[in-house]
mmCIF file of C-alpha atoms and ligand atoms in Angstrom:
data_model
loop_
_atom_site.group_PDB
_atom_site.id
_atom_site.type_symbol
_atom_site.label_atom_id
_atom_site.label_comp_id
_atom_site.label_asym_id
_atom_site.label_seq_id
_atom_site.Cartn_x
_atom_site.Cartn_y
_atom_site.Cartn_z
ATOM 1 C CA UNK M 1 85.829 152.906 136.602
ATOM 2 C CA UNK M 2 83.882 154.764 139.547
ATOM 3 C CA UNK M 3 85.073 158.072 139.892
ATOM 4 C CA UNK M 4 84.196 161.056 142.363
ATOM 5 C CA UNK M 5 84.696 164.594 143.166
ATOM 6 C CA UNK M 6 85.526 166.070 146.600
ATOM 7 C CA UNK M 7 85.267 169.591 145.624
ATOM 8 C CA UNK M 8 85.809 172.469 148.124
ATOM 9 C CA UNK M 9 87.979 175.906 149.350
ATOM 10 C CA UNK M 10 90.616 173.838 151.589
ATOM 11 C CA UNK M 11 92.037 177.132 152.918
ATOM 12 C CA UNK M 12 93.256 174.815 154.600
ATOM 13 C CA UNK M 13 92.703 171.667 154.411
ATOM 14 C CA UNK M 14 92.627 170.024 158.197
ATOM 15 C CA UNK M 15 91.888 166.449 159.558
ATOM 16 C CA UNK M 16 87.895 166.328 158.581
ATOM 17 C CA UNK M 17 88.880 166.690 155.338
ATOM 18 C CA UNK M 18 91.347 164.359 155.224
ATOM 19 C CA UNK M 19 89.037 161.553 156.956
ATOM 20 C CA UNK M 20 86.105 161.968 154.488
ATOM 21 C CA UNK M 21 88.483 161.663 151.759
ATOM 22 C CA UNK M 22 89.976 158.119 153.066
ATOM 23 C CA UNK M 23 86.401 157.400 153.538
ATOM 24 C CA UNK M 24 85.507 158.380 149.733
ATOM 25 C CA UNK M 25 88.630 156.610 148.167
ATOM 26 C CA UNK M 26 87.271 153.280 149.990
ATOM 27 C CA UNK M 27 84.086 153.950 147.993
ATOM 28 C CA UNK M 28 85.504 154.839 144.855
ATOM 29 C CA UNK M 29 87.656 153.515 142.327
ATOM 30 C CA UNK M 30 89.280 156.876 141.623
ATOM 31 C CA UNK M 31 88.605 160.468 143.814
ATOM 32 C CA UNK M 32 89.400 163.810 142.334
ATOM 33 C CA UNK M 33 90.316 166.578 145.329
ATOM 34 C CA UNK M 34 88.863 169.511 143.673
ATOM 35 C CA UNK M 35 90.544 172.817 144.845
ATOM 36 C CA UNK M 36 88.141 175.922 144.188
ATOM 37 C CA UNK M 37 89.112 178.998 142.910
ATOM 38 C CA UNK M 38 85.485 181.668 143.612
ATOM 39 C CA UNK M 39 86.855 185.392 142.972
ATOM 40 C CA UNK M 40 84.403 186.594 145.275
ATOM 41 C CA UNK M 41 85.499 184.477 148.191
ATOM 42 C CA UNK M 42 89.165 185.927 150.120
ATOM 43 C CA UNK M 43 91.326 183.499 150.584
ATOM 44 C CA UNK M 44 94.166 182.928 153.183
ATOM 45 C CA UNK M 45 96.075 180.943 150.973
ATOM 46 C CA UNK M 46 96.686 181.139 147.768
ATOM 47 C CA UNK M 47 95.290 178.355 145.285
ATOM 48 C CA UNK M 48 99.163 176.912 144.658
ATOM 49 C CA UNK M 49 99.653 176.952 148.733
ATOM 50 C CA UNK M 50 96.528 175.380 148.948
ATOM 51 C CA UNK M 51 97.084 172.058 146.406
ATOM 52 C CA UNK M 52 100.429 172.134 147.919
ATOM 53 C CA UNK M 53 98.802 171.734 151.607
ATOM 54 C CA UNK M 54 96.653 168.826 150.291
ATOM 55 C CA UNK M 55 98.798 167.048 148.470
ATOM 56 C CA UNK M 56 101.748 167.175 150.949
ATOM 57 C CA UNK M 57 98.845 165.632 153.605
ATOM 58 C CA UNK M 58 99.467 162.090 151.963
ATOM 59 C CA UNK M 59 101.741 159.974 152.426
ATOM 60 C CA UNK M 60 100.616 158.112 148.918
ATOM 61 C CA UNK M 61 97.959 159.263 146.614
ATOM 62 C CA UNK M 62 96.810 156.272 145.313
ATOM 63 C CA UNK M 63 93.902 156.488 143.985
ATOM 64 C CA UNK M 64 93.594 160.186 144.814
ATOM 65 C CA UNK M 65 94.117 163.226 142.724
ATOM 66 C CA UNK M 66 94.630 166.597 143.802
ATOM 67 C CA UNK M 67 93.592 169.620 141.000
ATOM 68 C CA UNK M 68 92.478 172.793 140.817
ATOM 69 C CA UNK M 69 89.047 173.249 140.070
ATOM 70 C CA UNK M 70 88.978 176.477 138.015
ATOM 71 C CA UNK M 71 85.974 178.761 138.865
ATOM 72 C CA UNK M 72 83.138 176.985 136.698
ATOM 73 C CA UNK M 73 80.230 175.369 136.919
ATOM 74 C CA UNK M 74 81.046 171.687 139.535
ATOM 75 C CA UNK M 75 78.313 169.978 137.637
ATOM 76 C CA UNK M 76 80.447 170.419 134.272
ATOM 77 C CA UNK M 77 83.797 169.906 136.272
ATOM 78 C CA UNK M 78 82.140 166.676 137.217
ATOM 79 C CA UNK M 79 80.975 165.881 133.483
ATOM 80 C CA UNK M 80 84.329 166.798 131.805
ATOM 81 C CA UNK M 81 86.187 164.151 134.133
ATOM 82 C CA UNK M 82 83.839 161.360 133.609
ATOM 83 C CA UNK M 83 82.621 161.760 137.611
ATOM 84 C CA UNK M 84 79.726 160.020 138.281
ATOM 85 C CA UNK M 85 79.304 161.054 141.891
ATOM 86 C CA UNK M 86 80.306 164.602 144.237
ATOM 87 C CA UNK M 87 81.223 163.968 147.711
ATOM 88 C CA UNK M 88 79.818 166.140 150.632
ATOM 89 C CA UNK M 89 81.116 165.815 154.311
ATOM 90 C CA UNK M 90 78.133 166.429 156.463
ATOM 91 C CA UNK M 91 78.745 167.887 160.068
ATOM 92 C CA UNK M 92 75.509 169.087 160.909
ATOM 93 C CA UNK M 93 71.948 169.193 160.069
ATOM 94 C CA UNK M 94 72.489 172.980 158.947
ATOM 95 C CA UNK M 95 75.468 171.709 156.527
ATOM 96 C CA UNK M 96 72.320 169.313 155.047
ATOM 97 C CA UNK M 97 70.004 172.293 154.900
ATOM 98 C CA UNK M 98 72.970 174.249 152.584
ATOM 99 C CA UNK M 99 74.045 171.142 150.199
ATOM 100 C CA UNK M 100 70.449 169.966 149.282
ATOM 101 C CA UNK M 101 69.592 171.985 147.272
ATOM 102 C CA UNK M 102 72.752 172.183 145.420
ATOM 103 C CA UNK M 103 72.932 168.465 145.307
ATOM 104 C CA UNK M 104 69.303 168.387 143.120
ATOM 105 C CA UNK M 105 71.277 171.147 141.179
ATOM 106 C CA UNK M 106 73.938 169.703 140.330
ATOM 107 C CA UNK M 107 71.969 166.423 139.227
ATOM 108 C CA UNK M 108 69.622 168.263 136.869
ATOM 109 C CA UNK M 109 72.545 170.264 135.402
ATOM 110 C CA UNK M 110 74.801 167.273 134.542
ATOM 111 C CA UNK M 111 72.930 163.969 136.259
ATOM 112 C CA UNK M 112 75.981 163.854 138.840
ATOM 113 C CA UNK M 113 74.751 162.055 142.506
ATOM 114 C CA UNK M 114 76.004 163.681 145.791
ATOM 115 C CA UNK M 115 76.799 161.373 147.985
ATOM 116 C CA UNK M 116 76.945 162.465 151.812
ATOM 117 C CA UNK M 117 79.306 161.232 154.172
ATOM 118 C CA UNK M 118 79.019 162.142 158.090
ATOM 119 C CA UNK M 119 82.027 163.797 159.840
ATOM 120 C CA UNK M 120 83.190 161.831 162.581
ATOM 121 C CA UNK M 121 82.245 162.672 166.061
ATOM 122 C CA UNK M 122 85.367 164.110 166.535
ATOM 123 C CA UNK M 123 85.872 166.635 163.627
ATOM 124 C CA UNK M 124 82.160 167.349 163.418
ATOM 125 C CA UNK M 125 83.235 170.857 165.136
ATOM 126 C CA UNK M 126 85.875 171.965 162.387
ATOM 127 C CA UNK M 127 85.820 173.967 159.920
ATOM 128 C CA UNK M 128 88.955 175.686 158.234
ATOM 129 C CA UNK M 129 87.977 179.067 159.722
ATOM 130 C CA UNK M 130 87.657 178.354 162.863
ATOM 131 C CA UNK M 131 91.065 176.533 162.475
ATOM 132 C CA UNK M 132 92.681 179.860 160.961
ATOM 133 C CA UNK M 133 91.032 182.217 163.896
ATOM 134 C CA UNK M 134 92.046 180.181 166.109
ATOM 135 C CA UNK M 135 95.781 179.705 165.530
ATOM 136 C CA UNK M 136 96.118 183.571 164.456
ATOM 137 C CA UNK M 137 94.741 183.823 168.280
ATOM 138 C CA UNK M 138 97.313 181.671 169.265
ATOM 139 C CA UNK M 139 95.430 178.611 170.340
ATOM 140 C CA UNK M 140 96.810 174.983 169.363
ATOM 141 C CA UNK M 141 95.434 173.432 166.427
ATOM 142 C CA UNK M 142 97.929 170.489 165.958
ATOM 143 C CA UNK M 143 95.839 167.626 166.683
ATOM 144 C CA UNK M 144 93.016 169.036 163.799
ATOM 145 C CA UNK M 145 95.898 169.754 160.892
ATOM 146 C CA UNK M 146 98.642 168.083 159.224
ATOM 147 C CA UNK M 147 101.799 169.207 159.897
ATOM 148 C CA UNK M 148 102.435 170.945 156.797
ATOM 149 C CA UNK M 149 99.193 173.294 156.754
ATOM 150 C CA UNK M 150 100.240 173.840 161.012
ATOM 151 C CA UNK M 151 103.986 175.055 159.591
ATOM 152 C CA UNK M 152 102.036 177.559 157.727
ATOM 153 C CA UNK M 153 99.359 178.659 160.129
ATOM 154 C CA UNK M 154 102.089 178.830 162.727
ATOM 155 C CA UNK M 155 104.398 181.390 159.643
ATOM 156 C CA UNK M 156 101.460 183.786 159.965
ATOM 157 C CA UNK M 157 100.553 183.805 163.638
ATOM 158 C CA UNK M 158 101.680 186.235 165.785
ATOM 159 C CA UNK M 159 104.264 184.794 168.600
ATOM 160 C CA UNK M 160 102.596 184.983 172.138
ATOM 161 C CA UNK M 161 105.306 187.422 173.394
ATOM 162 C CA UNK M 162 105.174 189.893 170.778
ATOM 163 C CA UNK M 163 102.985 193.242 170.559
ATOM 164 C CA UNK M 164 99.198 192.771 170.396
ATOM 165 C CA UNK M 165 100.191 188.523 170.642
ATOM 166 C CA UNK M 166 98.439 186.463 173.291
HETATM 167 O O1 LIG O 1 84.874 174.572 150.747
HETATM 168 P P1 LIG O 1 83.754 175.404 150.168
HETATM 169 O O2 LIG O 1 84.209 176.836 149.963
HETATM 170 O O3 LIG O 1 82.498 175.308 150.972
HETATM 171 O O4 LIG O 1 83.474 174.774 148.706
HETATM 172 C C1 LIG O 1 82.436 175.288 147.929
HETATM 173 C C2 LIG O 1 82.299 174.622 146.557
HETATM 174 C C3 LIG O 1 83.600 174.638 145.777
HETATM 175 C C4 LIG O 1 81.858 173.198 146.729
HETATM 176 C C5 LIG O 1 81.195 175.430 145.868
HETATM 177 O O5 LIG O 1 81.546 176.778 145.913
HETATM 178 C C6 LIG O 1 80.960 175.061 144.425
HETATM 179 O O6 LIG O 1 80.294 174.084 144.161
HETATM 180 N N1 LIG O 1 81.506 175.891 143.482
HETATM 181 C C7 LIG O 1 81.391 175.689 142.069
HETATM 182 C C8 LIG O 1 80.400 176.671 141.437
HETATM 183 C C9 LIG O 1 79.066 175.987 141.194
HETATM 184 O O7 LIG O 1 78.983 174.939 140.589
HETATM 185 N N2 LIG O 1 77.989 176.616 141.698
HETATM 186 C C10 LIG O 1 76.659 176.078 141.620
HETATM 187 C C11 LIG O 1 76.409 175.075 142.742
HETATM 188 S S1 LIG O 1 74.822 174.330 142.593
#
C-alpha cells in the first residue's frame, strides 16, 4: 500500500489543487489531503469551512482522504500515517527554490520523499490569494474554483452596486 500526503492551507482550495491531486491519486494507492492548521498564519476560512470546501470538490473520494493536519511537525504527520511520499505542486521555479529545502528536511526528519508535480499551464498562475483578492474585488473566479468554495467567496464579497463595491 503506497500512500501520500498533499499537505497545505487550502484557504481555499481552487482548480490547481484539485488537478495535482487527480494527478497524485493516479500515482498512489491511497492520498491523504492534509488541511493545515499554523496559528501564526490568518486564515479566511476557518479549518471546518476549509475540509468542508475540499471535500465537497469531489464527486467520489476514492482513494482520497480529506483530514486536518493539526499544527505539528509534516514529517511526523507523514510517519504516523504510514506515508511514504509528500506531494508538492510546482508552479514556478521560485515555488522550487521554497520546497527544496524543506523537501531534504522532511527526508532527514522522518525519510519521507517529496515528490513534485508541475501545475498545468493553465493554473500555473493561481494561488488561493490571488483567488480571494480577486473575488473580494469583484472579479470572476468561476472557471479557477469549484462551485462550492465560489458560493462562499461570492457570501463575503461585496455586491458591485453597493458602497465602496466595484
Ligand atoms: O498551503 P501552504 O500554506 O503553503 O502549506 C504549507 C504547509 C502546510 C505545507 C507547511 O506549512 C508545512 O509543512 N507545515 C507543517 C509544519 C512543518 O512541518 N514545518 C517544517 C517544514 S520542513
Amino acid at each position: 500500500m503506497r500512500r501520500a500526503v498533499y499537505p497545505g492551507s487550502f484557504d481555499p482550495i481552487h482548480n490547481g489543487h484539485l488537478e495535482v491531486i487527480a494527478r497524485a491519486a493516479g500515482l498512489f494507492d491511497e492520498l491523504i489531503v492534509a488541511v493545515s492548521t499554523n496559528y501564526s498564519k490568518k486564515y479566511r476560512f476557518s479549518l471546518d469551512e476549509r475540509l468542508e470546501m475540499a471535500k465537497s470538490a469531489f464527486a467520489s473520494l476514492r482513494g482520497i482522504s480529506i483530514e486536518p493536519m493539526g499544527e505539528g511537525l509534516l514529517a511526523e504527520y507523514c510517519h504516523d500515517r504510514g506515508a511514504s511520499a509528500i506531494i508538492k505542486g510546482l508552479r514556478s521555479s521560485s515555488d522550487f527554490d521554497y520546497e527544496l529545502p524543506m523537501a531534504t528536511m522532511n527526508r532527514q526528519l522522518s525519510g519521507v520523499e517529496t515528490v513534485f508535480l508541475p501545475a498545468e499551464s493553465r493554473y500555473q498562475h493561481l494561488s488561493s490569494t490571488m483567488i480571494k483578492e480577486v473575488a473580494t474585488l469583484g472579479g470572476d473566479v468561476s472557471d479557477f474554483v469549484p462551485k462550492a468554495v465560489l458560493k462562499r467567496l461570492l457570501a463575503g464579497a461585496p455586491r458591485p452596486d453597493s458602497p465602496g463595491g466595484h
